[in-house]
Short mmCIF file of C-alpha atoms and ligand atoms in Angstrom, two decimals:
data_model
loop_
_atom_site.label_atom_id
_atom_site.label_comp_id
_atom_site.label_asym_id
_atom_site.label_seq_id
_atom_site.Cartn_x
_atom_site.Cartn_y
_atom_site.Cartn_z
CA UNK A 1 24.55 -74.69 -65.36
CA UNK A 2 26.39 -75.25 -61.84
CA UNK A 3 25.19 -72.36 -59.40
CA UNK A 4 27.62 -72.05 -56.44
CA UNK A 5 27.27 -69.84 -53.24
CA UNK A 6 30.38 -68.98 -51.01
CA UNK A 7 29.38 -68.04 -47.41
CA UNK A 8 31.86 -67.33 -44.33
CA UNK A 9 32.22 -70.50 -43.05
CA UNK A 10 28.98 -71.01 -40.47
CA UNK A 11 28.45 -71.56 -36.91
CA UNK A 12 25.74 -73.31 -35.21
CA UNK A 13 24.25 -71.27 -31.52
CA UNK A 14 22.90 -74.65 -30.09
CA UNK A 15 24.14 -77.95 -30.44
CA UNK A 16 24.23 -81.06 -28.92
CA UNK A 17 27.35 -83.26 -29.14
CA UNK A 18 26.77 -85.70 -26.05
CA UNK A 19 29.05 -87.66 -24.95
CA UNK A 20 31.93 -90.89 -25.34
CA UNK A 21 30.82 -92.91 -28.06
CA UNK A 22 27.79 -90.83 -29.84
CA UNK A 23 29.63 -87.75 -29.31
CA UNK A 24 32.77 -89.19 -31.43
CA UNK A 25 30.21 -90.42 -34.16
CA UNK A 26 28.18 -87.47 -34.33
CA UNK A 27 30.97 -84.26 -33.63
CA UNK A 28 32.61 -84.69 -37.17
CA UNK A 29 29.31 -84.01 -38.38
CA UNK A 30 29.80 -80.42 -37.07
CA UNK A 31 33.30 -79.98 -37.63
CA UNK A 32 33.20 -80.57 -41.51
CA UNK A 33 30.94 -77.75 -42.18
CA UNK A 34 30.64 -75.18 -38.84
CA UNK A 35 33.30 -73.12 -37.12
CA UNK A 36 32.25 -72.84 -33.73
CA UNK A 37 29.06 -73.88 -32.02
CA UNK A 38 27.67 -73.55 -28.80
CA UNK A 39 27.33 -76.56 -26.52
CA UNK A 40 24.74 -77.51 -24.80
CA UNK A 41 25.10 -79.06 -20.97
CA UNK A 42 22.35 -81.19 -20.76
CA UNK A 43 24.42 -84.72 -20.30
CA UNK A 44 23.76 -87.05 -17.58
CA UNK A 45 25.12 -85.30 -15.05
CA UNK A 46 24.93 -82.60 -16.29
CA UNK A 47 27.45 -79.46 -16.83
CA UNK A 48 27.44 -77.45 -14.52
CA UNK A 49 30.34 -75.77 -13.18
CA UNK A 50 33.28 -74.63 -14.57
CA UNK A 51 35.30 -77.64 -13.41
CA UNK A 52 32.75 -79.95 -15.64
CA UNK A 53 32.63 -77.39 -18.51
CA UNK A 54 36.15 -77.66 -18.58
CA UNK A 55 36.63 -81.55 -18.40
CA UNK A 56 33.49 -81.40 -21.19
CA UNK A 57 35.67 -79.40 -23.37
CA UNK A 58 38.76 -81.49 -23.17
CA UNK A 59 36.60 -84.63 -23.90
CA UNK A 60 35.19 -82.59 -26.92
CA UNK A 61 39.04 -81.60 -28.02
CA UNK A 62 40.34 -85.17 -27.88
CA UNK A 63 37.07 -86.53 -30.28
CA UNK A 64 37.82 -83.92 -33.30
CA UNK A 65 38.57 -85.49 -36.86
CA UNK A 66 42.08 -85.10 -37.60
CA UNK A 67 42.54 -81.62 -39.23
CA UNK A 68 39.36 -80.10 -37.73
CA UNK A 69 39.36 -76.80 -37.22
CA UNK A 70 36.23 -76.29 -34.78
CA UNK A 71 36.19 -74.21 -31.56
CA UNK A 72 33.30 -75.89 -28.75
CA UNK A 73 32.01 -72.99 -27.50
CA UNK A 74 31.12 -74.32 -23.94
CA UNK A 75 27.86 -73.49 -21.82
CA UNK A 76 26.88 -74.13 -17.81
CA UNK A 77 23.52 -75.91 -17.08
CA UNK A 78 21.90 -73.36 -14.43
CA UNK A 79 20.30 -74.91 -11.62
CA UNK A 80 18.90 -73.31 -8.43
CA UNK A 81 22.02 -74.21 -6.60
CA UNK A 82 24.31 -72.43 -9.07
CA UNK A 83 27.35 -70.17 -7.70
CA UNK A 84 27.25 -67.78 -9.18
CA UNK A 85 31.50 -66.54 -8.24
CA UNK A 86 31.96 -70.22 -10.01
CA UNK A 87 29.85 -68.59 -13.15
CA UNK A 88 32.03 -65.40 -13.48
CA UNK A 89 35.15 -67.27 -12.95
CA UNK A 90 34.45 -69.53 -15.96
CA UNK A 91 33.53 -66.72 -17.83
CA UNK A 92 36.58 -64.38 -16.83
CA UNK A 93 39.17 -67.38 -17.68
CA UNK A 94 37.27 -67.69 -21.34
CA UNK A 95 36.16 -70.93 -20.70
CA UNK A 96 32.48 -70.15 -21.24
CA UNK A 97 30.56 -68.31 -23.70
CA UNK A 98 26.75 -68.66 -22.43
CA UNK A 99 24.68 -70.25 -19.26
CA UNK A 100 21.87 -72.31 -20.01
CA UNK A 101 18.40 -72.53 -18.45
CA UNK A 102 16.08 -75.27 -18.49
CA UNK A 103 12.88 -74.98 -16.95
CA UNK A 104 13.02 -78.41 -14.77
CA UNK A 105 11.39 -81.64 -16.48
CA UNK A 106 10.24 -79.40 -19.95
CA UNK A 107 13.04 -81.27 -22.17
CA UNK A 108 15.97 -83.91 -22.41
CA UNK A 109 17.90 -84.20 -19.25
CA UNK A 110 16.33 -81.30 -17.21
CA UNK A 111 15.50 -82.47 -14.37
CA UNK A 112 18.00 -80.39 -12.07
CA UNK A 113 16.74 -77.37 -14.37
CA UNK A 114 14.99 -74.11 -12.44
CA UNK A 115 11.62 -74.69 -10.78
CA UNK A 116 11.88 -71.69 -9.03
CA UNK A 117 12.91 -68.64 -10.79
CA UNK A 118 13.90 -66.73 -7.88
CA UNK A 119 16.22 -69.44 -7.07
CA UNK A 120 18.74 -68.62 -10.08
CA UNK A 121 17.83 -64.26 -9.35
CA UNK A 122 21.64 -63.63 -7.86
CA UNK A 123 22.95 -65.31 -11.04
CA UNK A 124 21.37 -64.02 -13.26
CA UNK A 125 22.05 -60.48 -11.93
CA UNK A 126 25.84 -61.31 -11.93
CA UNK A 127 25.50 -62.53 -15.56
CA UNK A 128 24.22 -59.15 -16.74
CA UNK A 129 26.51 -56.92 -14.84
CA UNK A 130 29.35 -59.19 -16.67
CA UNK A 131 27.72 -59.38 -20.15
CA UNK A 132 27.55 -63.16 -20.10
CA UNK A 133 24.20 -64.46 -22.09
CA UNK A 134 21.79 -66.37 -21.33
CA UNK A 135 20.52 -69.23 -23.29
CA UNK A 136 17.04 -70.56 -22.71
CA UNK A 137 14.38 -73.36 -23.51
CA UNK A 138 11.28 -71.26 -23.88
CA UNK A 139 8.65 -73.53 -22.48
CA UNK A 140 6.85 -73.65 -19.75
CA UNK A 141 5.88 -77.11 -17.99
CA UNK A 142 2.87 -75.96 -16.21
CA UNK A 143 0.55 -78.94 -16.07
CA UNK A 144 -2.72 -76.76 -17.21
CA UNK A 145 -0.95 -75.42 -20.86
CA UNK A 146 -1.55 -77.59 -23.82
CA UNK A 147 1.92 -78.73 -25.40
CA UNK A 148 1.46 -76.42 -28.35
CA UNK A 149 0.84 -73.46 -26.09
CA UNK A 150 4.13 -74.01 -23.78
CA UNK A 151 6.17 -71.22 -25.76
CA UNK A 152 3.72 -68.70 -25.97
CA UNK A 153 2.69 -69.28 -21.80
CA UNK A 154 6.70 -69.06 -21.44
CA UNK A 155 7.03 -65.89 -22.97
CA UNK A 156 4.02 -64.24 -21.13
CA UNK A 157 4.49 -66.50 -18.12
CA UNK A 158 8.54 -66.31 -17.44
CA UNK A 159 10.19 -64.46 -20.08
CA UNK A 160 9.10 -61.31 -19.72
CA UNK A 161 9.41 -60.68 -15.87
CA UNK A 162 12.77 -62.06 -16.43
CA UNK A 163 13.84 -59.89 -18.76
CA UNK A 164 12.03 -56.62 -16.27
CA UNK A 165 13.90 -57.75 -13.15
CA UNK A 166 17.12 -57.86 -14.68
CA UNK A 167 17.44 -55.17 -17.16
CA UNK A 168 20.55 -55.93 -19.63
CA UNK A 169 20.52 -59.04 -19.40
CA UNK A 170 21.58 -60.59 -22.46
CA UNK A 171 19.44 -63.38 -23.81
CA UNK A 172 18.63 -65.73 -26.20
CA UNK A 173 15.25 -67.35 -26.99
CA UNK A 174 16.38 -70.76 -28.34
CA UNK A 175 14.80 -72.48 -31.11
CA UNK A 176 11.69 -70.65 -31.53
CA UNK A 177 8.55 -72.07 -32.95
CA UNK A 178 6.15 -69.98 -32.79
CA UNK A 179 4.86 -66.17 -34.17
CA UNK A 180 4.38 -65.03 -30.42
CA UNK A 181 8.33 -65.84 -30.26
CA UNK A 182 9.22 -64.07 -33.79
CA UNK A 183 6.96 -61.26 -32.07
CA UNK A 184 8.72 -60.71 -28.87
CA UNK A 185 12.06 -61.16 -30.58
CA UNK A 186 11.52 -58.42 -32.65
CA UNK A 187 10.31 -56.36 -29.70
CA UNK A 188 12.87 -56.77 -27.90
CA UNK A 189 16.58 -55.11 -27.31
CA UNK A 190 19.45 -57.84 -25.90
CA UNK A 191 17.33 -60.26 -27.08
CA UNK A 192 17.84 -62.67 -29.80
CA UNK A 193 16.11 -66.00 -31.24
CA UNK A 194 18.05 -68.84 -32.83
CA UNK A 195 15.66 -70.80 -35.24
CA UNK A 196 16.30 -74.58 -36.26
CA UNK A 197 16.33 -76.15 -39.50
CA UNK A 198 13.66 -78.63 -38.87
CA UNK A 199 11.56 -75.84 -37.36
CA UNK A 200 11.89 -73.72 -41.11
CA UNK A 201 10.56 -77.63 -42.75
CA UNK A 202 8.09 -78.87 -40.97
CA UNK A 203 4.78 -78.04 -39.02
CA UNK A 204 2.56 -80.17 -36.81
CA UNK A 205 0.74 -82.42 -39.18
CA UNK A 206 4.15 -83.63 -40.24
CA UNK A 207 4.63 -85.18 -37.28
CA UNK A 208 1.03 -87.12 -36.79
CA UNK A 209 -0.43 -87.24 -40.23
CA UNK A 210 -0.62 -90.62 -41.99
CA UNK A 211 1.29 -92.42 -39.10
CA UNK A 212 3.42 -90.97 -35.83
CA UNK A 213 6.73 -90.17 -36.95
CA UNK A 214 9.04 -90.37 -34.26
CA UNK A 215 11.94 -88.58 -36.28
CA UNK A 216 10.15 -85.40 -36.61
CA UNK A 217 8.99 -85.65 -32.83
CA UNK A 218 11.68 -82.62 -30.88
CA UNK A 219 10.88 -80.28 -28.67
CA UNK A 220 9.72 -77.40 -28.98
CA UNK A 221 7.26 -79.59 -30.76
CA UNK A 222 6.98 -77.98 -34.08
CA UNK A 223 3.42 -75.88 -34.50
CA UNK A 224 0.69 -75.22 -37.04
CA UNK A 225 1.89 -74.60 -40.59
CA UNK A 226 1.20 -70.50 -39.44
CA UNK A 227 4.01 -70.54 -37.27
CA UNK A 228 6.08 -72.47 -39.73
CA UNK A 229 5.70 -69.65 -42.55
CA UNK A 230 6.21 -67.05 -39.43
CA UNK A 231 9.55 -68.33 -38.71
CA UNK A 232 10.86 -69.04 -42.20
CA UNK A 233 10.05 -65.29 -42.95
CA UNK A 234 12.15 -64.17 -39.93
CA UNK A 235 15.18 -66.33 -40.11
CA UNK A 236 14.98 -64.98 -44.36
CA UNK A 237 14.40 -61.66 -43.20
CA UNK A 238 18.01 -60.20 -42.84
CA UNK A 239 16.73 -59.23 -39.22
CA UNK A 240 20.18 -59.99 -37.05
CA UNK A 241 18.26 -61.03 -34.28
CA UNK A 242 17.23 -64.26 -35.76
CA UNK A 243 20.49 -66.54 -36.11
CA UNK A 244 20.79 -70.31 -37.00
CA UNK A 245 21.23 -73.22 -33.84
CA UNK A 246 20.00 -76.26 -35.15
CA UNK A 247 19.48 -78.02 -31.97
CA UNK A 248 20.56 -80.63 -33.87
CA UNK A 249 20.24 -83.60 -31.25
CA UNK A 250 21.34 -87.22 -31.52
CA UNK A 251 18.87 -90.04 -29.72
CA UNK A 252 19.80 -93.50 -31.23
CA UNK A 253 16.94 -95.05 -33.27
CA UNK A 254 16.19 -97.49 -30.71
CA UNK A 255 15.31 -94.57 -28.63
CA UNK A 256 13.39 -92.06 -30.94
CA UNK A 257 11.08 -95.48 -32.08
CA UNK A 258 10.39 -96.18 -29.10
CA UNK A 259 6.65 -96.14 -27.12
CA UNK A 260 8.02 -93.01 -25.39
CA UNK A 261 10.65 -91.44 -27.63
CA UNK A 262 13.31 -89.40 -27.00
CA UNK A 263 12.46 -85.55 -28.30
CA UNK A 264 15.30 -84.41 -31.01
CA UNK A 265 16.19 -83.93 -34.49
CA UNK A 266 19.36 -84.61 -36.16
CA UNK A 267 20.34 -82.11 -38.41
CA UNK A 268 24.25 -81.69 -38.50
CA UNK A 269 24.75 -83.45 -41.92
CA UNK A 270 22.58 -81.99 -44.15
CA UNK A 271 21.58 -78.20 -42.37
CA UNK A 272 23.83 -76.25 -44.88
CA UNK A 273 22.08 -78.39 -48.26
CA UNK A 274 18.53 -77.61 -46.68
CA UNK A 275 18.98 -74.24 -45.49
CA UNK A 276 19.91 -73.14 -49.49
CA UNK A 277 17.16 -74.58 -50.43
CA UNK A 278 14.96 -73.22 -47.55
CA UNK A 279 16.71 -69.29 -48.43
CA UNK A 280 16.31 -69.79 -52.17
CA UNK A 281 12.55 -71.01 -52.14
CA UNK A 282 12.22 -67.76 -50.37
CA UNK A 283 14.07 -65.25 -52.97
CA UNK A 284 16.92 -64.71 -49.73
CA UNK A 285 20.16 -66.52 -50.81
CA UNK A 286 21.83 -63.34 -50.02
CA UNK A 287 20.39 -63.54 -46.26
CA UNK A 288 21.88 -66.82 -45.91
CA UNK A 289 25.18 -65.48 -44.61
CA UNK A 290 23.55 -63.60 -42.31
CA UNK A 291 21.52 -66.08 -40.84
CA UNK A 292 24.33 -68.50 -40.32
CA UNK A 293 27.76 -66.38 -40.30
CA UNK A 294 26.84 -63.10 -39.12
CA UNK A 295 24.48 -62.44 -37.00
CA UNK A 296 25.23 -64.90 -33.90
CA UNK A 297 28.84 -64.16 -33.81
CA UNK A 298 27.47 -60.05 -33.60
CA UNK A 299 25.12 -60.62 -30.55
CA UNK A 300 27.53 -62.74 -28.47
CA UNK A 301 30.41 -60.14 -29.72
CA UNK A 302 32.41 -62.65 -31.42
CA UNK A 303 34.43 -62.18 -34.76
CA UNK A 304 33.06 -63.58 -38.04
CA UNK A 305 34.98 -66.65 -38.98
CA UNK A 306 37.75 -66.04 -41.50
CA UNK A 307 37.36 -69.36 -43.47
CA UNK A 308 34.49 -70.01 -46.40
CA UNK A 309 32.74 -72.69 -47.17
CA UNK A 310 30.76 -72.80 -50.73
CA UNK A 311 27.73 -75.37 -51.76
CA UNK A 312 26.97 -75.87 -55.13
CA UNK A 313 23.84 -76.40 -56.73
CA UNK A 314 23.52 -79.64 -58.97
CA UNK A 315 21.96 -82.51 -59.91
CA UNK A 316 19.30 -83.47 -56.83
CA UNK A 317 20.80 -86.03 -54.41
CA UNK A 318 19.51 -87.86 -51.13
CA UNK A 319 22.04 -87.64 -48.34
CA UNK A 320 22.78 -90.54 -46.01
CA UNK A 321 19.90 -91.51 -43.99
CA UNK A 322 21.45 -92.78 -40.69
CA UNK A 323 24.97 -92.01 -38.98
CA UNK A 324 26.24 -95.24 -37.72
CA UNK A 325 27.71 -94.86 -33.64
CA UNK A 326 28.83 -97.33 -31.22
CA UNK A 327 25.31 -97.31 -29.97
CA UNK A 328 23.51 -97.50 -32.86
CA UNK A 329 22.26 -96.15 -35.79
CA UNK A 330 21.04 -92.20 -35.60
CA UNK A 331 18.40 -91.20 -37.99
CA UNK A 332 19.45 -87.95 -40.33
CA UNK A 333 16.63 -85.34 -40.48
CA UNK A 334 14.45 -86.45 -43.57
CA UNK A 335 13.77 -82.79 -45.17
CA UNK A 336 11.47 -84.69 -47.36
CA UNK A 337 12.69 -83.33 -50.68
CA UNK A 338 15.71 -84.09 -52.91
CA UNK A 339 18.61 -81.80 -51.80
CA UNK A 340 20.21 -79.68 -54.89
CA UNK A 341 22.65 -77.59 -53.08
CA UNK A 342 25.68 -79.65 -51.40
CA UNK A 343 28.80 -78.42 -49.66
CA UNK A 344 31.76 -78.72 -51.94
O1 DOR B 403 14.26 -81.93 -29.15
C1 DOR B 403 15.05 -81.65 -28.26
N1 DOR B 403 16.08 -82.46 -27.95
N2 DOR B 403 14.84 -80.55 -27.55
C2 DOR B 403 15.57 -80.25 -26.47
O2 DOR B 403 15.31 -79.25 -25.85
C3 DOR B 403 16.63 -81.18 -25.99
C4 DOR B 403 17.10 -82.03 -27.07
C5 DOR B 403 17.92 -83.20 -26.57
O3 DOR B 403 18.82 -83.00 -25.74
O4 DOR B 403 17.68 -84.31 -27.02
ZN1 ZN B 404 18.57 -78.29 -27.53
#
């Protein structure tokens, strides 16, 4: 017998939708199963002030599928020449929902990140007296920490005297992988932690074990399989400050097989299919609305969607394997088990 699950239609805290070709293969994707999702900045050059978030947008608007109903929820990349009057002007006209932070050269297209913390101070001050959030990659780049360790070191290392010297500052741990960042979540107040899909699938021997798998290669790197069970019992938890943003990130295959790949997963298509699965291997089907309907839009003070959207669970099925864009093929994220729940 058919089992079907209706859910308030999702949205997605962390995305990346790129840019001119890719980003008109890979957005209807998003739009066929998400409401809203937040944009990330990190494009060559990057986004980052309101006069690029807003051009950004308006390249997003004119690349939606006919009939879409999808709202880009647009971000600035922080760097240590930020203005911060530019900042609250993009976020007093509604342009903006969040500022991001990337500690400069730890991911993708960082390189004009933040070196020097007190660099970005006077921003970030004006972002909590004006309740705008911050979004950041959790690692640190420090030569001395061991890849695996760059979260935790973060956390200990940045995080926390962040979150000291500017008290209410709203902020979001993004993408966690690790139990020291379930741990400080939950410790935390005006603090949440998106968690991705691939992060809930796989741990670190996935990646290396039997052969280097470039597909599976993102970063955050994903951990040991402790962390992996860590995470999948917080984002199953019903806890509101874990949310869903897939990070869900689009490198052509030519660049993820590569002899230095590009770090990213791409998730878009099939997240809804492998997060029932993920929720009802876990006894939490009910705590799947939460984690991708409910939750994000309460921290960032947003309404719930309106719309639904229902899977159904069937016969098992493999979905597509690659996208197809202008630039080449992009690999879907290979859960590595037959989907039985689908979007109807
Ligand atoms: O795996 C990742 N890919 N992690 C990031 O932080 C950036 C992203 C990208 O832009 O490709
Ligand atoms: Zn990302």
């Amino acid at each position: 017998m058919s089992q079907t699950l209706t859910l308030i239609r999702p949205d997605d805290w962390h995305l990346h939708l790129r840019d001119g070709a890719m980003l008109c293969a890979v957005l209807p994707e998003t739009t066929r199963h998400f409401a809203r999702a937040i944009i990330m900045p990190n494009l060559v050059p990057p986004v980052v002030t309101g006069a690029d978030a807003q051009a950004y947008r308006s390249r997003i608007i004119a690349a939606m599928p006919e009939g879409a109903d999808f709202t880009p929820l647009m971000t600035l990349y922080l760097t240590e020449d930020t203005d911060a009057q530019d900042v609250a002007a993009a976020h007093a006209s509604g342009l903006i929902t969040a500022v991001k932070l990337y500690p400069a050269g730890a991911t993708t297209n960082s390189a004009s990140g933040v070196a020097d913390f007190d660099r970005v101070r006077g921003v970030l001050e004006r972002m909590a007296e004006i309740g705008l959030p911050l979004c950041l990659h959790g690692e640190v780049t420090d030569p001395d920490i061991d890849i695996f360790d760059r979260e935790a070191a973060f956390i200990d290392r940045v995080l926390d005297p962040l979150r000291r010297a500017t008290p209410g500052l709203k902020t979001v741990l993004e993408h966690i992988t690790t139990k020291d960042g379930v741990d400080y979540a939950r410790s935390q107040d005006d603090l949440a932690a998106t968690i991705t899909t691939h992060h809930l699938i796989i741990n670190r021997n996935h990646i290396l074990v039997g052969g280097i798998k470039p597909h599976y290669y993102c970063l955050p790197v994903a951990k040991r399989e402790s962390h992996r069970l860590a995470l999948r019992a917080a984002a199953t938890s019903g806890d509101s400050r874990f949310f869903l943003g897939t990070d869900s990130a689009p490198h052509t295959d030519m660049l993820k097989e590569n002899a230095c790949g590009c770090a990213g997963c791409f998730t878009a298509s099939n997240t809804m299919a492998i997060l029932a699965h993920v929720f009802e291997e876990e006894n939490a089907l009910e705590r799947l609305e939460g984690f991708t309907s409910r939750h994000g839009p309460a921290f960032y003070g947003l309404p719930t969607n309106k719309a639904t959207l229902t899977l159904s669970k069937g016969a098992a099925y493999t979905s597509p394997d690659k996208i197809p864009t202008d630039d080449g093929p992009v690999t879907v994220f290979d859960p590595g088990f037959e989907l039985q729940w689908k979007v109807t």
